[in-house]
Amino acid sequence: MTHLQAGLSPETLEKARLELNENPDTLHQDIQEVRDMVITRPDIGFLRTDDAFILRFLRARKFQHFEAFRLLAQYFEYRQQNLDMFKSFKATDPGIKQALKDGFPGGLANLDHYGRKILVLFAANWDQSRYTLVDILRAILLSLEAMIEDPELQVNGFVLIIDWSNFTFKQASKLTPSMLRLAIEGLQDSFPARFGGIHFVNQPWYIHALYTVIRPFLKEKTRKRIFLHGNNLNSLHQLIHPEILPSEFGGMLPPYDMGTWARTLLDHEYDDDSECNVDSFNAPTKDIEKDLSPKSMKRSQSVVDPGVLKRMDKNEEENMQPLLSLD
């Protein structure tokens, strides 16, 4: 075992070997092969290429050198193409801070039975008057940056649960194609995290309609890891044990405290409510939305195709079977 694997438990070391093809005898060579590819992309500013940083990309792509490098390139390219998102990329930024305090994202204390970190989002908590969807995305990316420093999570990965209870149609109308593309590119295509499952619970009919529209633009691997449970929490419990879930998800633990993860990131600044003018931190978002010209979603100019919505019965959700096909 090299010093780069020092943070891994014996069980996780074995998992890295079996599932990710991680070999301590060739680890430094694997890292160097990825680093050597940096010169092939002079158009990208690779701001960090140390061993520990490259290793997380190798783990995210099961030590396939070219795929790991492509992810590394996309990571920095995404940041170059969306500079406004990362100008004040810190927990104390007003928009990020408020999103964090409202639980975007939250993190459960217990790992699941695969050692994965469980992130939770309560969609209806979004206060549109105080921060934007881009701020929520920034808060999620910032949180992942902090969490991915843990080598155990680099190997074991994450699970995301999104509770859509009381999420209004007005809020859903803000989920534009450009915003969705920004999120998909940032989370699916440009970040070195392994997502073992994305679970929708209590989703209204219009969220199911939205998912139907964006589904073709997700990678097959991602699609297989998205589960639509509706109000069937029993199907969620088949995949994530209720012993580690809060009561909102039918679990055995007390209700989730939305500020748990925010307090970890903000520490003593959590209770400092001095904030900038709302317009000052909404401005970059408007620029981002204006500059985005969706390439892969050109055919969608609204949240969902109106024809799709007209054909959907509002009670369809009750009859919908959760998608529980495991990869």
mmCIF file of C-alpha atoms in Angstrom:
data_model
loop_
_atom_site.group_PDB
_atom_site.id
_atom_site.type_symbol
_atom_site.label_atom_id
_atom_site.label_comp_id
_atom_site.label_asym_id
_atom_site.label_seq_id
_atom_site.Cartn_x
_atom_site.Cartn_y
_atom_site.Cartn_z
ATOM 1 C CA MET A 1 0.000 0.000 0.000
ATOM 2 C CA THR A 2 1.329 3.439 -0.972
ATOM 3 C CA HIS A 3 0.871 6.663 0.980
ATOM 4 C CA LEU A 4 -1.876 7.601 -1.513
ATOM 5 C CA GLN A 5 -3.986 4.742 -0.164
ATOM 6 C CA ALA A 6 -3.275 5.462 3.501
ATOM 7 C CA GLY A 7 -6.785 6.784 4.161
ATOM 8 C CA LEU A 8 -8.538 3.604 3.027
ATOM 9 C CA SER A 9 -9.798 0.844 5.284
ATOM 10 C CA PRO A 10 -8.798 -2.746 4.425
ATOM 11 C CA GLU A 11 -12.346 -3.372 3.141
ATOM 12 C CA THR A 12 -12.239 -0.326 0.885
ATOM 13 C CA LEU A 13 -8.767 -1.230 -0.370
ATOM 14 C CA GLU A 14 -10.139 -4.581 -1.467
ATOM 15 C CA LYS A 15 -13.149 -2.907 -3.065
ATOM 16 C CA ALA A 16 -10.863 -0.533 -4.968
ATOM 17 C CA ARG A 17 -8.881 -3.497 -6.234
ATOM 18 C CA LEU A 18 -11.875 -5.555 -7.319
ATOM 19 C CA GLU A 19 -14.239 -2.857 -8.599
ATOM 20 C CA LEU A 20 -11.913 -0.086 -9.736
ATOM 21 C CA ASN A 21 -8.840 -2.052 -10.859
ATOM 22 C CA GLU A 22 -6.674 -0.095 -8.417
ATOM 23 C CA ASN A 23 -3.224 -1.641 -8.063
ATOM 24 C CA PRO A 24 -0.776 -0.212 -5.490
ATOM 25 C CA ASP A 25 2.160 -1.556 -7.509
ATOM 26 C CA THR A 26 1.268 0.522 -10.583
ATOM 27 C CA LEU A 27 -0.503 3.438 -8.914
ATOM 28 C CA HIS A 28 2.206 6.033 -9.564
ATOM 29 C CA GLN A 29 2.581 4.859 -13.142
ATOM 30 C CA ASP A 30 -1.179 5.120 -13.685
ATOM 31 C CA ILE A 31 -1.180 8.676 -12.346
ATOM 32 C CA GLN A 32 1.781 9.675 -14.501
ATOM 33 C CA GLU A 33 0.151 8.317 -17.649
ATOM 34 C CA VAL A 34 -2.832 10.588 -17.058
ATOM 35 C CA ARG A 35 -0.580 13.541 -16.238
ATOM 36 C CA ASP A 36 1.369 13.011 -19.465
ATOM 37 C CA MET A 37 -1.818 13.596 -21.461
ATOM 38 C CA VAL A 38 -2.158 17.166 -20.171
ATOM 39 C CA ILE A 39 0.071 18.491 -22.977
ATOM 40 C CA THR A 40 -2.476 17.273 -25.535
ATOM 41 C CA ARG A 41 -4.932 19.960 -24.398
ATOM 42 C CA PRO A 42 -3.055 23.283 -24.374
ATOM 43 C CA ASP A 43 -6.417 25.070 -24.595
ATOM 44 C CA ILE A 44 -7.232 24.088 -21.021
ATOM 45 C CA GLY A 45 -5.659 25.526 -17.898
ATOM 46 C CA PHE A 46 -4.994 22.507 -15.672
ATOM 47 C CA LEU A 47 -4.691 24.307 -12.363
ATOM 48 C CA ARG A 48 -3.940 21.164 -10.374
ATOM 49 C CA THR A 49 -2.195 17.949 -11.443
ATOM 50 C CA ASP A 50 -0.745 16.542 -8.220
ATOM 51 C CA ASP A 51 -0.930 12.802 -7.523
ATOM 52 C CA ALA A 52 -3.792 12.911 -5.013
ATOM 53 C CA PHE A 53 -5.909 15.064 -7.318
ATOM 54 C CA ILE A 54 -5.439 12.893 -10.415
ATOM 55 C CA LEU A 55 -6.105 9.759 -8.369
ATOM 56 C CA ARG A 56 -9.719 10.754 -7.721
ATOM 57 C CA PHE A 57 -10.324 10.937 -11.489
ATOM 58 C CA LEU A 58 -8.779 7.514 -12.002
ATOM 59 C CA ARG A 59 -11.031 6.076 -9.316
ATOM 60 C CA ALA A 60 -14.085 7.728 -10.868
ATOM 61 C CA ARG A 61 -13.297 6.037 -14.192
ATOM 62 C CA LYS A 62 -12.090 2.652 -12.895
ATOM 63 C CA PHE A 63 -8.461 3.345 -13.824
ATOM 64 C CA GLN A 64 -9.148 3.685 -17.521
ATOM 65 C CA HIS A 65 -6.420 6.194 -18.289
ATOM 66 C CA PHE A 66 -7.964 7.998 -21.244
ATOM 67 C CA GLU A 67 -11.418 8.191 -19.645
ATOM 68 C CA ALA A 68 -9.855 9.556 -16.449
ATOM 69 C CA PHE A 69 -7.991 12.201 -18.440
ATOM 70 C CA ARG A 70 -11.108 13.139 -20.379
ATOM 71 C CA LEU A 71 -12.963 13.662 -17.094
ATOM 72 C CA LEU A 72 -10.045 15.730 -15.760
ATOM 73 C CA ALA A 73 -10.118 17.888 -18.898
ATOM 74 C CA GLN A 74 -13.886 18.325 -18.710
ATOM 75 C CA TYR A 75 -13.601 19.307 -15.036
ATOM 76 C CA PHE A 76 -11.378 22.286 -15.828
ATOM 77 C CA GLU A 77 -13.086 23.067 -19.132
ATOM 78 C CA TYR A 78 -16.453 23.356 -17.363
ATOM 79 C CA ARG A 79 -14.954 25.870 -14.946
ATOM 80 C CA GLN A 80 -13.379 27.879 -17.766
ATOM 81 C CA GLN A 81 -16.636 28.003 -19.706
ATOM 82 C CA ASN A 82 -18.682 29.069 -16.670
ATOM 83 C CA LEU A 83 -16.363 31.545 -14.973
ATOM 84 C CA ASP A 84 -19.172 33.471 -13.275
ATOM 85 C CA MET A 85 -20.190 30.358 -11.361
ATOM 86 C CA PHE A 86 -16.769 30.045 -9.773
ATOM 87 C CA LYS A 87 -15.834 33.694 -9.121
ATOM 88 C CA SER A 88 -16.888 33.522 -5.474
ATOM 89 C CA PHE A 89 -16.846 29.786 -5.028
ATOM 90 C CA LYS A 90 -16.875 29.556 -1.247
ATOM 91 C CA ALA A 91 -19.356 28.681 1.468
ATOM 92 C CA THR A 92 -19.638 32.306 2.650
ATOM 93 C CA ASP A 93 -20.814 33.578 -0.740
ATOM 94 C CA PRO A 94 -24.340 34.918 -0.005
ATOM 95 C CA GLY A 95 -26.166 32.751 -2.532
ATOM 96 C CA ILE A 96 -24.242 29.581 -1.711
ATOM 97 C CA LYS A 97 -24.528 30.198 2.017
ATOM 98 C CA GLN A 98 -28.300 30.563 1.975
ATOM 99 C CA ALA A 99 -28.691 27.498 -0.263
ATOM 100 C CA LEU A 100 -26.549 25.488 2.161
ATOM 101 C CA LYS A 101 -28.578 26.672 5.163
ATOM 102 C CA ASP A 102 -31.763 25.517 3.427
ATOM 103 C CA GLY A 103 -30.288 22.062 2.937
ATOM 104 C CA PHE A 104 -28.930 22.253 -0.617
ATOM 105 C CA PRO A 105 -27.451 19.775 -0.167
ATOM 106 C CA GLY A 106 -27.927 17.934 3.102
ATOM 107 C CA GLY A 107 -25.839 14.974 4.178
ATOM 108 C CA LEU A 108 -26.941 12.129 6.415
ATOM 109 C CA ALA A 109 -24.679 11.133 9.286
ATOM 110 C CA ASN A 110 -24.698 7.418 8.454
ATOM 111 C CA LEU A 111 -23.298 5.813 5.320
ATOM 112 C CA ASP A 112 -25.363 3.221 3.487
ATOM 113 C CA HIS A 113 -24.485 -0.481 3.552
ATOM 114 C CA TYR A 114 -22.076 0.029 0.642
ATOM 115 C CA GLY A 115 -20.187 2.783 2.456
ATOM 116 C CA ARG A 116 -21.689 5.534 0.303
ATOM 117 C CA LYS A 117 -22.463 9.041 1.530
ATOM 118 C CA ILE A 118 -26.175 9.848 1.344
ATOM 119 C CA LEU A 119 -26.976 13.353 0.125
ATOM 120 C CA VAL A 120 -30.524 14.688 0.480
ATOM 121 C CA LEU A 121 -32.362 17.550 -1.199
ATOM 122 C CA PHE A 122 -35.778 18.816 -0.130
ATOM 123 C CA ALA A 123 -36.763 20.624 -3.319
ATOM 124 C CA ALA A 124 -39.593 22.716 -1.852
ATOM 125 C CA ASN A 125 -37.103 24.452 0.473
ATOM 126 C CA TRP A 126 -35.865 26.567 -2.415
ATOM 127 C CA ASP A 127 -36.502 30.254 -1.610
ATOM 128 C CA GLN A 128 -36.520 31.891 -5.033
ATOM 129 C CA SER A 129 -36.408 35.373 -3.496
ATOM 130 C CA ARG A 130 -33.027 34.798 -1.827
ATOM 131 C CA TYR A 131 -30.968 32.628 -4.180
ATOM 132 C CA THR A 132 -31.124 31.032 -7.595
ATOM 133 C CA LEU A 133 -30.955 27.550 -9.034
ATOM 134 C CA VAL A 134 -27.400 28.302 -10.102
ATOM 135 C CA ASP A 135 -26.596 29.060 -6.463
ATOM 136 C CA ILE A 136 -28.019 25.655 -5.527
ATOM 137 C CA LEU A 137 -25.852 23.992 -8.175
ATOM 138 C CA ARG A 138 -22.816 25.905 -6.900
ATOM 139 C CA ALA A 139 -23.582 24.823 -3.328
ATOM 140 C CA ILE A 140 -23.827 21.189 -4.427
ATOM 141 C CA LEU A 141 -20.558 21.363 -6.387
ATOM 142 C CA LEU A 142 -18.791 23.094 -3.493
ATOM 143 C CA SER A 143 -20.065 20.419 -1.105
ATOM 144 C CA LEU A 144 -18.879 17.642 -3.402
ATOM 145 C CA GLU A 145 -15.448 19.296 -3.590
ATOM 146 C CA ALA A 146 -15.217 19.101 0.194
ATOM 147 C CA MET A 147 -16.551 15.557 0.462
ATOM 148 C CA ILE A 148 -14.442 14.091 -2.338
ATOM 149 C CA GLU A 149 -11.317 14.869 -0.318
ATOM 150 C CA ASP A 150 -12.244 11.747 1.662
ATOM 151 C CA PRO A 151 -10.570 8.800 -0.122
ATOM 152 C CA GLU A 152 -13.237 6.439 1.211
ATOM 153 C CA LEU A 153 -15.885 8.391 -0.699
ATOM 154 C CA GLN A 154 -13.723 8.450 -3.813
ATOM 155 C CA VAL A 155 -13.996 4.672 -3.863
ATOM 156 C CA ASN A 156 -17.462 4.102 -2.374
ATOM 157 C CA GLY A 157 -19.253 7.098 -3.874
ATOM 158 C CA PHE A 158 -22.543 8.825 -3.161
ATOM 159 C CA VAL A 159 -26.302 8.333 -3.193
ATOM 160 C CA LEU A 160 -28.698 11.236 -3.764
ATOM 161 C CA ILE A 161 -32.304 11.391 -2.522
ATOM 162 C CA ILE A 162 -34.507 14.223 -3.818
ATOM 163 C CA ASP A 163 -37.803 14.793 -2.040
ATOM 164 C CA TRP A 164 -40.192 16.689 -4.341
ATOM 165 C CA SER A 165 -42.980 17.069 -1.764
ATOM 166 C CA ASN A 166 -44.756 20.447 -2.115
ATOM 167 C CA PHE A 167 -42.500 21.489 -5.019
ATOM 168 C CA THR A 168 -44.787 23.791 -6.988
ATOM 169 C CA PHE A 169 -45.344 24.048 -10.710
ATOM 170 C CA LYS A 170 -44.111 27.647 -10.480
ATOM 171 C CA GLN A 171 -40.821 26.438 -9.041
ATOM 172 C CA ALA A 172 -40.608 23.717 -11.677
ATOM 173 C CA SER A 173 -41.010 26.322 -14.423
ATOM 174 C CA LYS A 174 -37.542 27.614 -13.489
ATOM 175 C CA LEU A 175 -35.995 24.291 -14.510
ATOM 176 C CA THR A 176 -35.217 25.514 -18.012
ATOM 177 C CA PRO A 177 -33.302 23.463 -20.605
ATOM 178 C CA SER A 178 -30.242 25.695 -20.190
ATOM 179 C CA MET A 179 -30.295 25.275 -16.403
ATOM 180 C CA LEU A 180 -30.706 21.517 -16.687
ATOM 181 C CA ARG A 181 -27.866 21.296 -19.196
ATOM 182 C CA LEU A 182 -25.633 23.261 -16.833
ATOM 183 C CA ALA A 183 -26.409 20.836 -14.001
ATOM 184 C CA ILE A 184 -25.999 17.702 -16.133
ATOM 185 C CA GLU A 185 -22.651 18.883 -17.471
ATOM 186 C CA GLY A 186 -21.428 19.864 -14.027
ATOM 187 C CA LEU A 187 -22.465 16.721 -12.166
ATOM 188 C CA GLN A 188 -22.591 13.920 -14.725
ATOM 189 C CA ASP A 189 -19.827 14.901 -17.138
ATOM 190 C CA SER A 190 -17.340 17.014 -15.200
ATOM 191 C CA PHE A 191 -16.991 15.833 -11.615
ATOM 192 C CA PRO A 192 -14.990 12.844 -10.278
ATOM 193 C CA ALA A 193 -17.690 11.356 -8.077
ATOM 194 C CA ARG A 194 -19.289 7.925 -8.292
ATOM 195 C CA PHE A 195 -23.081 8.137 -7.944
ATOM 196 C CA GLY A 196 -24.560 4.787 -7.064
ATOM 197 C CA GLY A 197 -28.165 5.951 -7.108
ATOM 198 C CA ILE A 198 -30.383 9.002 -7.584
ATOM 199 C CA HIS A 199 -33.759 8.563 -5.913
ATOM 200 C CA PHE A 200 -36.852 10.693 -6.571
ATOM 201 C CA VAL A 201 -39.553 10.490 -3.903
ATOM 202 C CA ASN A 202 -42.984 12.154 -3.780
ATOM 203 C CA GLN A 203 -42.470 13.652 -7.221
ATOM 204 C CA PRO A 204 -45.526 15.409 -8.740
ATOM 205 C CA TRP A 205 -46.679 14.578 -12.248
ATOM 206 C CA TYR A 206 -44.846 17.530 -13.805
ATOM 207 C CA ILE A 207 -41.492 16.357 -12.417
ATOM 208 C CA HIS A 208 -42.095 12.966 -13.959
ATOM 209 C CA ALA A 209 -42.912 14.740 -17.232
ATOM 210 C CA LEU A 210 -39.704 16.758 -16.938
ATOM 211 C CA TYR A 211 -37.659 13.636 -16.364
ATOM 212 C CA THR A 212 -39.195 12.065 -19.467
ATOM 213 C CA VAL A 213 -37.938 15.032 -21.492
ATOM 214 C CA ILE A 214 -34.365 15.076 -20.153
ATOM 215 C CA ARG A 215 -33.923 11.300 -20.011
ATOM 216 C CA PRO A 216 -32.553 11.009 -23.578
ATOM 217 C CA PHE A 217 -29.768 13.448 -22.690
ATOM 218 C CA LEU A 218 -28.509 11.381 -19.767
ATOM 219 C CA LYS A 219 -25.885 8.703 -20.170
ATOM 220 C CA GLU A 220 -27.194 5.154 -20.093
ATOM 221 C CA LYS A 221 -25.196 4.525 -16.932
ATOM 222 C CA THR A 222 -26.876 7.510 -15.265
ATOM 223 C CA ARG A 223 -30.360 6.482 -16.401
ATOM 224 C CA LYS A 224 -29.933 3.044 -14.841
ATOM 225 C CA ARG A 225 -29.188 4.667 -11.507
ATOM 226 C CA ILE A 226 -32.258 6.911 -11.356
ATOM 227 C CA PHE A 227 -35.213 5.499 -9.421
ATOM 228 C CA LEU A 228 -38.656 7.110 -9.409
ATOM 229 C CA HIS A 229 -40.397 5.973 -6.246
ATOM 230 C CA GLY A 230 -43.349 8.363 -6.106
ATOM 231 C CA ASN A 231 -44.952 7.943 -2.697
ATOM 232 C CA ASN A 232 -43.867 4.296 -2.452
ATOM 233 C CA LEU A 233 -41.256 4.587 0.279
ATOM 234 C CA ASN A 234 -41.117 0.808 0.619
ATOM 235 C CA SER A 235 -39.315 0.632 -2.708
ATOM 236 C CA LEU A 236 -36.804 3.205 -1.422
ATOM 237 C CA HIS A 237 -36.248 1.074 1.693
ATOM 238 C CA GLN A 238 -35.385 -1.919 -0.479
ATOM 239 C CA LEU A 239 -32.305 0.018 -1.601
ATOM 240 C CA ILE A 240 -31.525 2.196 1.420
ATOM 241 C CA HIS A 241 -32.253 0.741 4.835
ATOM 242 C CA PRO A 242 -34.796 2.722 6.911
ATOM 243 C CA GLU A 243 -32.532 2.385 9.985
ATOM 244 C CA ILE A 244 -30.290 5.142 8.576
ATOM 245 C CA LEU A 245 -33.012 7.362 7.076
ATOM 246 C CA PRO A 246 -34.791 10.312 8.735
ATOM 247 C CA SER A 247 -38.541 10.214 9.274
ATOM 248 C CA GLU A 248 -39.223 12.288 6.129
ATOM 249 C CA PHE A 249 -38.264 9.213 4.105
ATOM 250 C CA GLY A 250 -40.144 6.779 6.322
ATOM 251 C CA GLY A 251 -36.972 6.067 8.250
ATOM 252 C CA MET A 252 -36.377 5.346 11.918
ATOM 253 C CA LEU A 253 -34.317 8.461 12.677
ATOM 254 C CA PRO A 254 -35.612 11.900 13.758
ATOM 255 C CA PRO A 255 -36.463 14.544 11.117
ATOM 256 C CA TYR A 256 -33.447 15.836 9.233
ATOM 257 C CA ASP A 257 -31.857 19.075 10.470
ATOM 258 C CA MET A 258 -31.398 21.160 7.302
ATOM 259 C CA GLY A 259 -28.448 23.051 8.716
ATOM 260 C CA THR A 260 -26.322 19.990 9.537
ATOM 261 C CA TRP A 261 -23.994 20.109 6.542
ATOM 262 C CA ALA A 262 -24.057 23.917 6.344
ATOM 263 C CA ARG A 263 -22.710 24.153 9.884
ATOM 264 C CA THR A 264 -19.880 21.806 8.939
ATOM 265 C CA LEU A 265 -18.809 24.009 6.025
ATOM 266 C CA LEU A 266 -19.519 27.414 7.567
ATOM 267 C CA ASP A 267 -18.490 26.668 11.155
ATOM 268 C CA HIS A 268 -18.662 29.875 13.217
ATOM 269 C CA GLU A 269 -19.943 31.877 10.231
ATOM 270 C CA TYR A 270 -23.164 29.856 10.056
ATOM 271 C CA ASP A 271 -25.056 32.355 12.257
ATOM 272 C CA ASP A 272 -23.612 35.439 10.560
ATOM 273 C CA ASP A 273 -26.587 36.684 8.536
ATOM 274 C CA SER A 274 -24.905 39.707 6.952
ATOM 275 C CA GLU A 275 -25.685 39.378 3.277
ATOM 276 C CA CYS A 276 -25.200 41.363 0.121
ATOM 277 C CA ASN A 277 -28.072 42.803 -1.856
ATOM 278 C CA VAL A 278 -30.077 40.015 -3.476
ATOM 279 C CA ASP A 279 -29.604 41.489 -6.940
ATOM 280 C CA SER A 280 -25.830 41.436 -6.517
ATOM 281 C CA PHE A 281 -25.659 37.664 -6.343
ATOM 282 C CA ASN A 282 -28.493 37.067 -8.794
ATOM 283 C CA ALA A 283 -26.706 39.020 -11.507
ATOM 284 C CA PRO A 284 -24.140 36.331 -12.468
ATOM 285 C CA THR A 285 -26.961 33.827 -12.811
ATOM 286 C CA LYS A 286 -28.773 36.026 -15.284
ATOM 287 C CA ASP A 287 -25.574 36.288 -17.319
ATOM 288 C CA ILE A 288 -25.116 32.520 -17.255
ATOM 289 C CA GLU A 289 -28.698 31.879 -18.356
ATOM 290 C CA LYS A 290 -28.345 34.471 -21.118
ATOM 291 C CA ASP A 291 -25.065 33.085 -22.435
ATOM 292 C CA LEU A 292 -26.148 29.447 -22.474
ATOM 293 C CA SER A 293 -27.317 28.260 -25.856
ATOM 294 C CA PRO A 294 -28.230 24.611 -25.348
ATOM 295 C CA LYS A 295 -26.753 22.417 -28.032
ATOM 296 C CA SER A 296 -28.070 19.037 -27.026
ATOM 297 C CA MET A 297 -31.497 20.361 -26.038
ATOM 298 C CA LYS A 298 -32.301 22.706 -28.946
ATOM 299 C CA ARG A 299 -35.684 21.169 -29.511
ATOM 300 C CA SER A 300 -36.856 22.112 -25.990
ATOM 301 C CA GLN A 301 -37.630 25.777 -25.451
ATOM 302 C CA SER A 302 -39.758 25.419 -22.329
ATOM 303 C CA VAL A 303 -39.606 23.235 -19.259
ATOM 304 C CA VAL A 304 -41.426 20.432 -20.994
ATOM 305 C CA ASP A 305 -43.235 19.965 -24.268
ATOM 306 C CA PRO A 306 -46.768 21.333 -23.692
ATOM 307 C CA GLY A 307 -48.112 18.389 -25.629
ATOM 308 C CA VAL A 308 -46.590 16.036 -23.116
ATOM 309 C CA LEU A 309 -48.195 17.881 -20.233
ATOM 310 C CA LYS A 310 -51.603 17.907 -21.871
ATOM 311 C CA ARG A 311 -51.512 14.172 -22.361
ATOM 312 C CA MET A 312 -50.527 13.447 -18.798
ATOM 313 C CA ASP A 313 -53.166 12.845 -16.193
ATOM 314 C CA LYS A 314 -52.495 14.592 -12.904
ATOM 315 C CA ASN A 315 -53.207 11.357 -11.126
ATOM 316 C CA GLU A 316 -50.710 9.419 -13.219
ATOM 317 C CA GLU A 317 -48.158 9.507 -10.424
ATOM 318 C CA GLU A 318 -50.320 7.284 -8.247
ATOM 319 C CA ASN A 319 -50.338 4.597 -10.907
ATOM 320 C CA MET A 320 -46.671 4.905 -11.780
ATOM 321 C CA GLN A 321 -44.418 1.989 -10.909
ATOM 322 C CA PRO A 322 -41.002 2.890 -9.477
ATOM 323 C CA LEU A 323 -38.087 2.152 -11.766
ATOM 324 C CA LEU A 324 -36.151 -0.400 -9.753
ATOM 325 C CA SER A 325 -33.902 -2.041 -12.325
ATOM 326 C CA LEU A 326 -30.466 -2.253 -10.755
ATOM 327 C CA ASP A 327 -27.299 -2.130 -12.834
#
